[in-house]
mmCIF file of C-alpha atoms in Angstrom:
data_model
loop_
_atom_site.group_PDB
_atom_site.id
_atom_site.type_symbol
_atom_site.label_atom_id
_atom_site.label_comp_id
_atom_site.label_asym_id
_atom_site.label_seq_id
_atom_site.Cartn_x
_atom_site.Cartn_y
_atom_site.Cartn_z
ATOM 1 C CA UNK A 1 259.286 -42.579 -164.252
ATOM 2 C CA UNK A 2 255.801 -42.388 -162.725
ATOM 3 C CA UNK A 3 255.662 -43.812 -159.188
ATOM 4 C CA UNK A 4 253.902 -47.125 -158.675
ATOM 5 C CA UNK A 5 250.652 -46.488 -156.842
ATOM 6 C CA UNK A 6 250.585 -49.873 -155.109
ATOM 7 C CA UNK A 7 253.945 -51.592 -154.616
ATOM 8 C CA UNK A 8 252.040 -54.840 -153.977
ATOM 9 C CA UNK A 9 251.423 -55.060 -157.734
ATOM 10 C CA UNK A 10 254.779 -56.789 -158.058
ATOM 11 C CA UNK A 11 253.857 -59.219 -155.310
ATOM 12 C CA UNK A 12 251.033 -60.968 -157.162
ATOM 13 C CA UNK A 13 250.922 -64.717 -157.257
ATOM 14 C CA UNK A 14 252.631 -66.524 -160.139
ATOM 15 C CA UNK A 15 250.689 -66.686 -163.377
ATOM 16 C CA UNK A 16 250.815 -70.489 -163.443
ATOM 17 C CA UNK A 17 247.748 -71.672 -161.601
ATOM 18 C CA UNK A 18 249.262 -75.131 -161.069
ATOM 19 C CA UNK A 19 252.267 -73.722 -159.210
ATOM 20 C CA UNK A 20 252.170 -74.564 -155.530
ATOM 21 C CA UNK A 21 253.340 -71.809 -153.214
ATOM 22 C CA UNK A 22 255.464 -72.568 -150.207
ATOM 23 C CA UNK A 23 254.243 -71.475 -146.762
ATOM 24 C CA UNK A 24 256.678 -68.547 -146.800
ATOM 25 C CA UNK A 25 255.459 -67.456 -150.251
ATOM 26 C CA UNK A 26 251.849 -67.640 -149.092
ATOM 27 C CA UNK A 27 252.724 -65.571 -146.021
ATOM 28 C CA UNK A 28 254.547 -63.026 -148.163
ATOM 29 C CA UNK A 29 251.565 -62.727 -150.498
ATOM 30 C CA UNK A 30 249.086 -62.426 -147.594
ATOM 31 C CA UNK A 31 251.117 -59.741 -145.791
ATOM 32 C CA UNK A 32 251.591 -57.827 -149.047
ATOM 33 C CA UNK A 33 247.828 -57.728 -149.563
ATOM 34 C CA UNK A 34 247.226 -56.637 -145.976
ATOM 35 C CA UNK A 35 249.769 -53.820 -146.276
ATOM 36 C CA UNK A 36 248.223 -52.663 -149.569
ATOM 37 C CA UNK A 37 244.793 -52.703 -147.901
ATOM 38 C CA UNK A 38 245.958 -50.659 -144.888
ATOM 39 C CA UNK A 39 247.681 -48.160 -147.167
ATOM 40 C CA UNK A 40 244.487 -47.719 -149.152
ATOM 41 C CA UNK A 41 242.518 -47.268 -145.946
ATOM 42 C CA UNK A 42 244.983 -44.610 -144.773
ATOM 43 C CA UNK A 43 244.654 -42.803 -148.103
ATOM 44 C CA UNK A 44 240.868 -42.933 -147.765
ATOM 45 C CA UNK A 45 241.028 -41.575 -144.213
ATOM 46 C CA UNK A 46 243.395 -38.770 -145.184
ATOM 47 C CA UNK A 47 241.111 -37.778 -148.067
ATOM 48 C CA UNK A 48 238.095 -37.932 -145.759
ATOM 49 C CA UNK A 49 239.905 -35.802 -143.163
ATOM 50 C CA UNK A 50 240.663 -33.087 -145.691
ATOM 51 C CA UNK A 51 237.118 -33.141 -147.063
ATOM 52 C CA UNK A 52 235.763 -33.030 -143.509
ATOM 53 C CA UNK A 53 238.037 -30.144 -142.573
ATOM 54 C CA UNK A 54 236.836 -28.129 -145.553
ATOM 55 C CA UNK A 55 233.198 -28.913 -144.777
ATOM 56 C CA UNK A 56 233.578 -28.045 -141.100
ATOM 57 C CA UNK A 57 235.172 -24.686 -141.925
ATOM 58 C CA UNK A 58 232.661 -23.858 -144.620
ATOM 59 C CA UNK A 59 229.393 -25.156 -143.162
ATOM 60 C CA UNK A 60 229.513 -26.454 -139.585
ATOM 61 C CA UNK A 61 231.481 -23.747 -137.750
ATOM 62 C CA UNK A 62 229.396 -20.840 -139.131
ATOM 63 C CA UNK A 63 226.227 -22.745 -138.208
ATOM 64 C CA UNK A 64 227.464 -23.391 -134.676
ATOM 65 C CA UNK A 65 228.300 -19.730 -134.248
ATOM 66 C CA UNK A 66 224.810 -18.772 -135.408
ATOM 67 C CA UNK A 67 223.330 -21.369 -133.060
ATOM 68 C CA UNK A 68 225.322 -19.896 -130.158
ATOM 69 C CA UNK A 69 224.115 -16.389 -130.957
ATOM 70 C CA UNK A 70 220.508 -17.602 -131.049
ATOM 71 C CA UNK A 71 220.906 -19.185 -127.620
ATOM 72 C CA UNK A 72 222.287 -15.903 -126.280
ATOM 73 C CA UNK A 73 219.299 -14.081 -127.782
ATOM 74 C CA UNK A 74 216.979 -16.549 -126.059
ATOM 75 C CA UNK A 75 218.773 -15.902 -122.758
ATOM 76 C CA UNK A 76 218.363 -12.147 -123.171
ATOM 77 C CA UNK A 77 214.697 -12.614 -124.044
ATOM 78 C CA UNK A 78 214.067 -14.704 -120.925
ATOM 79 C CA UNK A 79 215.938 -12.189 -118.794
ATOM 80 C CA UNK A 80 213.801 -9.382 -120.223
ATOM 81 C CA UNK A 81 210.651 -11.368 -119.437
ATOM 82 C CA UNK A 82 211.808 -11.805 -115.839
ATOM 83 C CA UNK A 83 212.270 -8.035 -115.534
ATOM 84 C CA UNK A 84 209.179 -6.798 -117.350
ATOM 85 C CA UNK A 85 206.451 -9.424 -117.056
ATOM 86 C CA UNK A 86 204.454 -9.730 -113.845
ATOM 87 C CA UNK A 87 204.873 -13.220 -112.412
ATOM 88 C CA UNK A 88 204.076 -14.968 -109.177
ATOM 89 C CA UNK A 89 206.845 -15.816 -106.743
ATOM 90 C CA UNK A 90 207.010 -19.506 -107.717
ATOM 91 C CA UNK A 91 206.996 -18.705 -111.439
ATOM 92 C CA UNK A 92 209.626 -16.030 -110.979
ATOM 93 C CA UNK A 93 211.936 -18.402 -109.096
ATOM 94 C CA UNK A 94 211.502 -21.137 -111.702
ATOM 95 C CA UNK A 95 212.242 -18.737 -114.534
ATOM 96 C CA UNK A 96 215.300 -17.430 -112.713
ATOM 97 C CA UNK A 97 216.619 -20.977 -112.230
ATOM 98 C CA UNK A 98 216.218 -21.751 -115.918
ATOM 99 C CA UNK A 99 217.916 -18.492 -116.898
ATOM 100 C CA UNK A 100 220.855 -19.224 -114.580
ATOM 101 C CA UNK A 101 221.222 -22.729 -116.011
ATOM 102 C CA UNK A 102 221.183 -21.506 -119.601
ATOM 103 C CA UNK A 103 223.658 -18.714 -118.793
ATOM 104 C CA UNK A 104 226.008 -21.113 -117.010
ATOM 105 C CA UNK A 105 226.085 -23.386 -120.065
ATOM 106 C CA UNK A 106 226.677 -20.455 -122.383
ATOM 107 C CA UNK A 107 229.608 -19.167 -120.332
ATOM 108 C CA UNK A 108 231.575 -22.294 -121.274
ATOM 109 C CA UNK A 109 231.208 -21.353 -124.956
ATOM 110 C CA UNK A 110 231.017 -17.578 -125.010
ATOM 111 C CA UNK A 111 232.887 -14.704 -123.357
ATOM 112 C CA UNK A 112 229.971 -12.306 -123.880
ATOM 113 C CA UNK A 113 229.876 -9.987 -120.857
ATOM 114 C CA UNK A 114 226.102 -9.803 -121.105
ATOM 115 C CA UNK A 115 225.863 -13.538 -120.427
ATOM 116 C CA UNK A 116 228.020 -13.172 -117.300
ATOM 117 C CA UNK A 117 225.926 -10.239 -116.115
ATOM 118 C CA UNK A 118 222.686 -12.200 -116.507
ATOM 119 C CA UNK A 119 224.162 -15.189 -114.710
ATOM 120 C CA UNK A 120 225.318 -13.053 -111.799
ATOM 121 C CA UNK A 121 221.862 -11.585 -111.480
ATOM 122 C CA UNK A 122 220.023 -14.915 -111.508
ATOM 123 C CA UNK A 123 222.430 -17.582 -110.325
ATOM 124 C CA UNK A 124 225.767 -16.121 -109.272
ATOM 125 C CA UNK A 125 226.944 -16.503 -105.674
ATOM 126 C CA UNK A 126 226.100 -13.596 -103.411
ATOM 127 C CA UNK A 127 228.676 -11.749 -101.317
ATOM 128 C CA UNK A 128 228.126 -13.958 -98.274
ATOM 129 C CA UNK A 129 228.647 -17.159 -100.297
ATOM 130 C CA UNK A 130 231.773 -15.732 -101.921
ATOM 131 C CA UNK A 131 233.253 -14.821 -98.520
ATOM 132 C CA UNK A 132 232.466 -18.286 -97.169
ATOM 133 C CA UNK A 133 234.089 -19.939 -100.192
ATOM 134 C CA UNK A 134 237.213 -17.749 -99.878
ATOM 135 C CA UNK A 135 237.525 -18.585 -96.171
ATOM 136 C CA UNK A 136 237.142 -22.320 -96.842
ATOM 137 C CA UNK A 137 239.701 -22.169 -99.672
ATOM 138 C CA UNK A 138 242.235 -20.374 -97.458
ATOM 139 C CA UNK A 139 241.697 -22.921 -94.699
ATOM 140 C CA UNK A 140 242.272 -25.847 -97.080
ATOM 141 C CA UNK A 141 245.377 -24.227 -98.560
ATOM 142 C CA UNK A 142 246.834 -23.742 -95.116
ATOM 143 C CA UNK A 143 246.070 -27.325 -94.080
ATOM 144 C CA UNK A 144 247.530 -28.976 -97.194
ATOM 145 C CA UNK A 145 250.311 -26.398 -97.712
ATOM 146 C CA UNK A 146 248.931 -25.504 -101.156
ATOM 147 C CA UNK A 147 249.733 -21.811 -100.806
ATOM 148 C CA UNK A 148 253.472 -21.192 -101.387
ATOM 149 C CA UNK A 149 253.428 -17.842 -99.588
ATOM 150 C CA UNK A 150 251.742 -19.314 -96.550
ATOM 151 C CA UNK A 151 254.189 -22.192 -96.580
ATOM 152 C CA UNK A 152 257.098 -19.773 -96.600
ATOM 153 C CA UNK A 153 255.641 -17.851 -93.694
ATOM 154 C CA UNK A 154 255.185 -21.044 -91.711
ATOM 155 C CA UNK A 155 258.781 -22.016 -92.424
ATOM 156 C CA UNK A 156 259.932 -18.676 -91.036
ATOM 157 C CA UNK A 157 258.009 -19.352 -87.851
ATOM 158 C CA UNK A 158 259.882 -22.591 -87.320
ATOM 159 C CA UNK A 159 257.146 -24.944 -88.337
ATOM 160 C CA UNK A 160 258.096 -28.537 -87.563
ATOM 161 C CA UNK A 161 256.294 -29.928 -90.591
ATOM 162 C CA UNK A 162 257.759 -28.883 -93.899
ATOM 163 C CA UNK A 163 255.585 -28.458 -97.000
ATOM 164 C CA UNK A 164 255.087 -31.595 -99.004
ATOM 165 C CA UNK A 165 256.283 -33.854 -96.208
ATOM 166 C CA UNK A 166 253.515 -36.383 -96.836
ATOM 167 C CA UNK A 167 254.573 -36.951 -100.424
ATOM 168 C CA UNK A 168 258.290 -36.881 -99.606
ATOM 169 C CA UNK A 169 257.884 -39.743 -97.132
ATOM 170 C CA UNK A 170 256.643 -41.983 -99.943
ATOM 171 C CA UNK A 171 259.129 -40.894 -102.591
ATOM 172 C CA UNK A 172 262.173 -42.927 -101.429
ATOM 173 C CA UNK A 173 260.035 -46.047 -101.219
ATOM 174 C CA UNK A 174 258.724 -45.593 -104.751
ATOM 175 C CA UNK A 175 262.230 -44.854 -105.990
ATOM 176 C CA UNK A 176 263.525 -47.978 -104.323
ATOM 177 C CA UNK A 177 260.793 -50.057 -105.939
ATOM 178 C CA UNK A 178 261.603 -48.659 -109.354
ATOM 179 C CA UNK A 179 265.315 -49.262 -108.859
ATOM 180 C CA UNK A 180 264.710 -52.841 -107.766
ATOM 181 C CA UNK A 181 262.593 -53.410 -110.835
ATOM 182 C CA UNK A 182 265.304 -51.968 -113.055
ATOM 183 C CA UNK A 183 268.049 -54.018 -111.422
ATOM 184 C CA UNK A 184 266.017 -57.231 -111.146
ATOM 185 C CA UNK A 185 267.904 -59.951 -113.048
ATOM 186 C CA UNK A 186 266.257 -61.096 -116.274
ATOM 187 C CA UNK A 187 265.092 -64.647 -116.621
ATOM 188 C CA UNK A 188 266.582 -66.995 -119.156
ATOM 189 C CA UNK A 189 263.407 -66.801 -121.230
ATOM 190 C CA UNK A 190 263.546 -62.999 -121.297
ATOM 191 C CA UNK A 191 267.188 -63.056 -122.367
ATOM 192 C CA UNK A 192 266.466 -65.594 -125.095
ATOM 193 C CA UNK A 193 263.530 -63.568 -126.363
ATOM 194 C CA UNK A 194 265.589 -60.369 -126.463
ATOM 195 C CA UNK A 195 268.367 -62.204 -128.285
ATOM 196 C CA UNK A 196 265.903 -63.504 -130.892
ATOM 197 C CA UNK A 197 264.413 -60.055 -131.360
ATOM 198 C CA UNK A 198 267.854 -58.488 -131.774
ATOM 199 C CA UNK A 199 268.842 -61.178 -134.279
ATOM 200 C CA UNK A 200 265.643 -60.703 -136.267
ATOM 201 C CA UNK A 201 266.092 -56.931 -136.295
ATOM 202 C CA UNK A 202 269.643 -57.339 -137.552
ATOM 203 C CA UNK A 203 268.554 -59.735 -140.312
ATOM 204 C CA UNK A 204 265.760 -57.421 -141.383
ATOM 205 C CA UNK A 205 268.107 -54.464 -141.528
ATOM 206 C CA UNK A 206 270.639 -56.447 -143.549
ATOM 207 C CA UNK A 207 267.959 -57.467 -146.046
ATOM 208 C CA UNK A 208 266.770 -53.897 -146.459
ATOM 209 C CA UNK A 209 270.331 -52.631 -146.741
ATOM 210 C CA UNK A 210 271.062 -55.103 -149.530
ATOM 211 C CA UNK A 211 268.125 -53.874 -151.619
ATOM 212 C CA UNK A 212 268.873 -50.254 -150.772
ATOM 213 C CA UNK A 213 272.515 -50.497 -151.851
ATOM 214 C CA UNK A 214 271.597 -52.093 -155.175
ATOM 215 C CA UNK A 215 269.118 -49.311 -155.843
ATOM 216 C CA UNK A 216 271.537 -46.549 -154.880
ATOM 217 C CA UNK A 217 274.235 -48.038 -157.065
ATOM 218 C CA UNK A 218 271.869 -48.225 -160.031
ATOM 219 C CA UNK A 219 270.050 -44.891 -159.875
ATOM 220 C CA UNK A 220 272.343 -42.466 -158.036
ATOM 221 C CA UNK A 221 271.832 -39.108 -159.815
ATOM 222 C CA UNK A 222 275.462 -37.988 -159.432
ATOM 223 C CA UNK A 223 276.447 -40.568 -162.024
ATOM 224 C CA UNK A 224 274.016 -39.247 -164.633
ATOM 225 C CA UNK A 225 275.210 -36.641 -167.142
ATOM 226 C CA UNK A 226 271.884 -35.971 -168.841
ATOM 227 C CA UNK A 227 270.029 -33.186 -166.934
ATOM 228 C CA UNK A 228 266.579 -34.655 -167.564
ATOM 229 C CA UNK A 229 267.568 -38.149 -166.467
ATOM 230 C CA UNK A 230 269.410 -36.693 -163.466
ATOM 231 C CA UNK A 231 266.224 -34.927 -162.325
ATOM 232 C CA UNK A 232 264.238 -38.156 -162.729
ATOM 233 C CA UNK A 233 266.816 -40.143 -160.796
ATOM 234 C CA UNK A 234 266.929 -37.473 -158.081
ATOM 235 C CA UNK A 235 263.182 -37.850 -157.550
ATOM 236 C CA UNK A 236 263.537 -41.629 -157.573
ATOM 237 C CA UNK A 237 266.402 -41.437 -155.095
ATOM 238 C CA UNK A 238 264.219 -39.422 -152.730
ATOM 239 C CA UNK A 239 261.595 -42.170 -152.819
ATOM 240 C CA UNK A 240 264.270 -44.808 -152.234
ATOM 241 C CA UNK A 241 265.580 -42.952 -149.174
ATOM 242 C CA UNK A 242 262.076 -42.500 -147.820
ATOM 243 C CA UNK A 243 261.218 -46.193 -148.246
ATOM 244 C CA UNK A 244 264.481 -47.240 -146.607
ATOM 245 C CA UNK A 245 263.943 -44.805 -143.743
ATOM 246 C CA UNK A 246 260.480 -46.258 -143.124
ATOM 247 C CA UNK A 247 261.663 -49.884 -143.425
ATOM 248 C CA UNK A 248 259.181 -50.263 -146.277
ATOM 249 C CA UNK A 249 260.285 -53.503 -147.923
ATOM 250 C CA UNK A 250 257.444 -53.609 -150.440
ATOM 251 C CA UNK A 251 258.210 -50.126 -151.663
ATOM 252 C CA UNK A 252 261.896 -50.992 -152.044
ATOM 253 C CA UNK A 253 261.030 -54.127 -154.008
ATOM 254 C CA UNK A 254 258.620 -52.145 -156.176
ATOM 255 C CA UNK A 255 261.329 -49.555 -156.815
ATOM 256 C CA UNK A 256 263.636 -52.362 -157.895
ATOM 257 C CA UNK A 257 261.010 -53.414 -160.414
ATOM 258 C CA UNK A 258 260.444 -49.830 -161.512
ATOM 259 C CA UNK A 259 264.184 -49.342 -161.985
ATOM 260 C CA UNK A 260 264.493 -52.494 -164.089
ATOM 261 C CA UNK A 261 266.455 -54.391 -161.458
ATOM 262 C CA UNK A 262 263.818 -57.063 -160.803
ATOM 263 C CA UNK A 263 261.220 -58.910 -162.863
ATOM 264 C CA UNK A 264 257.598 -58.811 -161.781
ATOM 265 C CA UNK A 265 257.609 -62.464 -160.666
ATOM 266 C CA UNK A 266 261.155 -62.498 -159.288
ATOM 267 C CA UNK A 267 259.974 -62.371 -155.691
ATOM 268 C CA UNK A 268 258.538 -65.883 -156.083
ATOM 269 C CA UNK A 269 261.965 -67.170 -157.039
ATOM 270 C CA UNK A 270 263.486 -66.056 -153.758
ATOM 271 C CA UNK A 271 264.385 -68.864 -151.417
ATOM 272 C CA UNK A 272 262.300 -69.508 -148.306
ATOM 273 C CA UNK A 273 265.175 -68.572 -146.005
ATOM 274 C CA UNK A 274 265.321 -65.054 -147.470
ATOM 275 C CA UNK A 275 261.529 -64.816 -147.697
ATOM 276 C CA UNK A 276 261.326 -65.598 -143.984
ATOM 277 C CA UNK A 277 263.406 -62.492 -143.277
ATOM 278 C CA UNK A 278 261.269 -60.484 -145.686
ATOM 279 C CA UNK A 279 258.100 -61.703 -143.987
ATOM 280 C CA UNK A 280 259.368 -60.545 -140.610
ATOM 281 C CA UNK A 281 260.035 -57.127 -142.108
ATOM 282 C CA UNK A 282 256.525 -57.070 -143.586
ATOM 283 C CA UNK A 283 254.980 -57.992 -140.232
ATOM 284 C CA UNK A 284 256.762 -55.141 -138.481
ATOM 285 C CA UNK A 285 255.897 -52.682 -141.237
ATOM 286 C CA UNK A 286 252.239 -53.769 -141.125
ATOM 287 C CA UNK A 287 252.164 -53.179 -137.365
ATOM 288 C CA UNK A 288 253.697 -49.734 -137.895
ATOM 289 C CA UNK A 289 251.093 -48.834 -140.512
ATOM 290 C CA UNK A 290 248.250 -49.956 -138.244
ATOM 291 C CA UNK A 291 249.678 -47.785 -135.469
ATOM 292 C CA UNK A 292 249.800 -44.806 -137.820
ATOM 293 C CA UNK A 293 246.206 -45.467 -138.839
ATOM 294 C CA UNK A 294 245.074 -45.486 -135.214
ATOM 295 C CA UNK A 295 246.964 -42.244 -134.572
ATOM 296 C CA UNK A 296 245.285 -40.735 -137.625
ATOM 297 C CA UNK A 297 241.842 -41.728 -136.355
ATOM 298 C CA UNK A 298 242.613 -40.435 -132.848
ATOM 299 C CA UNK A 299 243.707 -37.104 -134.316
ATOM 300 C CA UNK A 300 240.508 -36.893 -136.327
ATOM 301 C CA UNK A 301 238.330 -37.773 -133.318
ATOM 302 C CA UNK A 302 240.098 -35.097 -131.263
ATOM 303 C CA UNK A 303 239.621 -32.447 -133.937
ATOM 304 C CA UNK A 304 235.912 -33.234 -134.206
ATOM 305 C CA UNK A 305 235.408 -33.585 -130.464
ATOM 306 C CA UNK A 306 233.960 -37.094 -130.698
ATOM 307 C CA UNK A 307 235.036 -40.376 -129.046
ATOM 308 C CA UNK A 308 237.332 -42.691 -130.985
ATOM 309 C CA UNK A 309 234.737 -45.477 -131.072
ATOM 310 C CA UNK A 310 232.471 -43.155 -133.077
ATOM 311 C CA UNK A 311 234.994 -43.187 -135.931
ATOM 312 C CA UNK A 312 233.817 -46.048 -138.144
ATOM 313 C CA UNK A 313 234.757 -45.410 -141.757
ATOM 314 C CA UNK A 314 235.464 -42.499 -144.124
ATOM 315 C CA UNK A 315 231.984 -42.870 -145.593
ATOM 316 C CA UNK A 316 230.381 -42.876 -142.151
ATOM 317 C CA UNK A 317 232.410 -39.791 -141.250
ATOM 318 C CA UNK A 318 230.909 -37.845 -144.135
ATOM 319 C CA UNK A 319 227.437 -39.117 -143.261
ATOM 320 C CA UNK A 320 227.791 -38.234 -139.557
ATOM 321 C CA UNK A 321 229.007 -34.742 -140.425
ATOM 322 C CA UNK A 322 225.991 -34.201 -142.658
ATOM 323 C CA UNK A 323 223.699 -35.392 -139.860
ATOM 324 C CA UNK A 324 225.396 -32.988 -137.417
ATOM 325 C CA UNK A 325 224.910 -30.082 -139.820
ATOM 326 C CA UNK A 326 221.267 -31.019 -140.337
ATOM 327 C CA UNK A 327 220.665 -31.389 -136.590
ATOM 328 C CA UNK A 328 222.218 -27.949 -135.959
ATOM 329 C CA UNK A 329 219.935 -26.388 -138.546
ATOM 330 C CA UNK A 330 216.909 -28.067 -136.974
ATOM 331 C CA UNK A 331 217.963 -26.835 -133.532
ATOM 332 C CA UNK A 332 218.253 -23.288 -134.860
ATOM 333 C CA UNK A 333 214.810 -23.522 -136.429
ATOM 334 C CA UNK A 334 213.396 -24.774 -133.132
ATOM 335 C CA UNK A 335 215.032 -21.876 -131.227
ATOM 336 C CA UNK A 336 213.522 -19.308 -133.580
ATOM 337 C CA UNK A 337 210.055 -20.810 -133.140
ATOM 338 C CA UNK A 338 210.475 -20.924 -129.357
ATOM 339 C CA UNK A 339 211.541 -17.280 -129.214
ATOM 340 C CA UNK A 340 208.540 -16.295 -131.316
ATOM 341 C CA UNK A 341 206.146 -18.173 -128.999
ATOM 342 C CA UNK A 342 207.769 -16.663 -125.868
ATOM 343 C CA UNK A 343 206.660 -13.227 -127.049
ATOM 344 C CA UNK A 344 203.141 -14.277 -125.947
ATOM 345 C CA UNK A 345 202.540 -13.975 -122.164
ATOM 346 C CA UNK A 346 200.172 -16.955 -122.159
ATOM 347 C CA UNK A 347 202.839 -19.192 -123.626
ATOM 348 C CA UNK A 348 205.367 -17.953 -121.047
ATOM 349 C CA UNK A 349 203.096 -19.287 -118.297
ATOM 350 C CA UNK A 350 202.942 -22.718 -119.960
ATOM 351 C CA UNK A 351 206.712 -22.666 -120.581
ATOM 352 C CA UNK A 352 207.429 -21.972 -116.896
ATOM 353 C CA UNK A 353 205.039 -24.723 -115.833
ATOM 354 C CA UNK A 354 206.862 -27.246 -118.024
ATOM 355 C CA UNK A 355 210.219 -26.021 -116.711
ATOM 356 C CA UNK A 356 209.043 -26.492 -113.123
ATOM 357 C CA UNK A 357 208.135 -30.113 -113.831
ATOM 358 C CA UNK A 358 211.571 -30.702 -115.368
ATOM 359 C CA UNK A 359 213.337 -29.231 -112.340
ATOM 360 C CA UNK A 360 211.192 -31.282 -109.933
ATOM 361 C CA UNK A 361 211.987 -34.442 -111.917
ATOM 362 C CA UNK A 362 215.725 -33.733 -111.712
ATOM 363 C CA UNK A 363 215.496 -33.104 -107.972
ATOM 364 C CA UNK A 364 213.704 -36.447 -107.560
ATOM 365 C CA UNK A 365 216.453 -38.275 -109.452
ATOM 366 C CA UNK A 366 219.169 -36.600 -107.349
ATOM 367 C CA UNK A 367 217.412 -37.552 -104.118
ATOM 368 C CA UNK A 368 216.901 -41.121 -105.333
ATOM 369 C CA UNK A 369 220.534 -41.745 -106.272
ATOM 370 C CA UNK A 370 222.347 -39.552 -103.759
#
């Protein structure tokens, strides 16, 4: 028995065009279409994620590694220029600042010891700055009791102020607020709403249980003697259990149809009272699917290192990845050309002059805003 790809196939409108649907039937049909649409979107996203993963591993990551190595080569080249080429004091300082900036950025991506060495030579803190920072850190730790060893020593000396006293003074108050919120009596409206929600949940579960029990009774593999049919029913039983576990009403109804327990148009013969319960189940399942879709997109955005709002569609994902690959290749080509031009002393002078203007512009912005 091949699985139905879209359970909503059994939820189509009646063939008679002159048949008027009740409001509950219209709602059932609309929710069924929405669920089928979200499922298709999730399938598309999952396919796009796998294709993206393969493309990232095959094309993007190797390119980014090559791009990183080229940037390290540029850093080494600039460092060599600073050591071997005769420059004026202003030019030498500008070049050193640019080297330190490039090295600092690279240290967040690479553990190459050469990068650290170059940074220390051009931009790392000197011994005096390091001593000053260590003294300031120790002073702050002692003041805020951040150092456990120092706190223990102070306790041994009979310090009147115990570590963490500031936060402990507020803790009982916050605990009291939380307890009062927990013990605050519920309003009549809240109680009525909770009662309605509990009743709806119970009705939904009863409806699902009814379908589930009919399916189990009809297809349970233990009652089948033929080995081939038993294997088919075992697979079908697994799908039934999965649909029931996920509160997937449409899938259960589709499995009824697949198992010969329900005609294709039987759902439109169900009374409005029962359809109302089914519609509530569909609404909750639709909300669950949308939550799963958002989680899927968040996972994808996290894996790619991009904000969630940049995730538009599976097609756009493939397009954006291609643009990223192309931009990385262009950046690598630009680095190679820059390194070739920097082998000429005259170009180095122009490069340093441009860098000095960039640094002066950044200093102006800092002064203007801060």
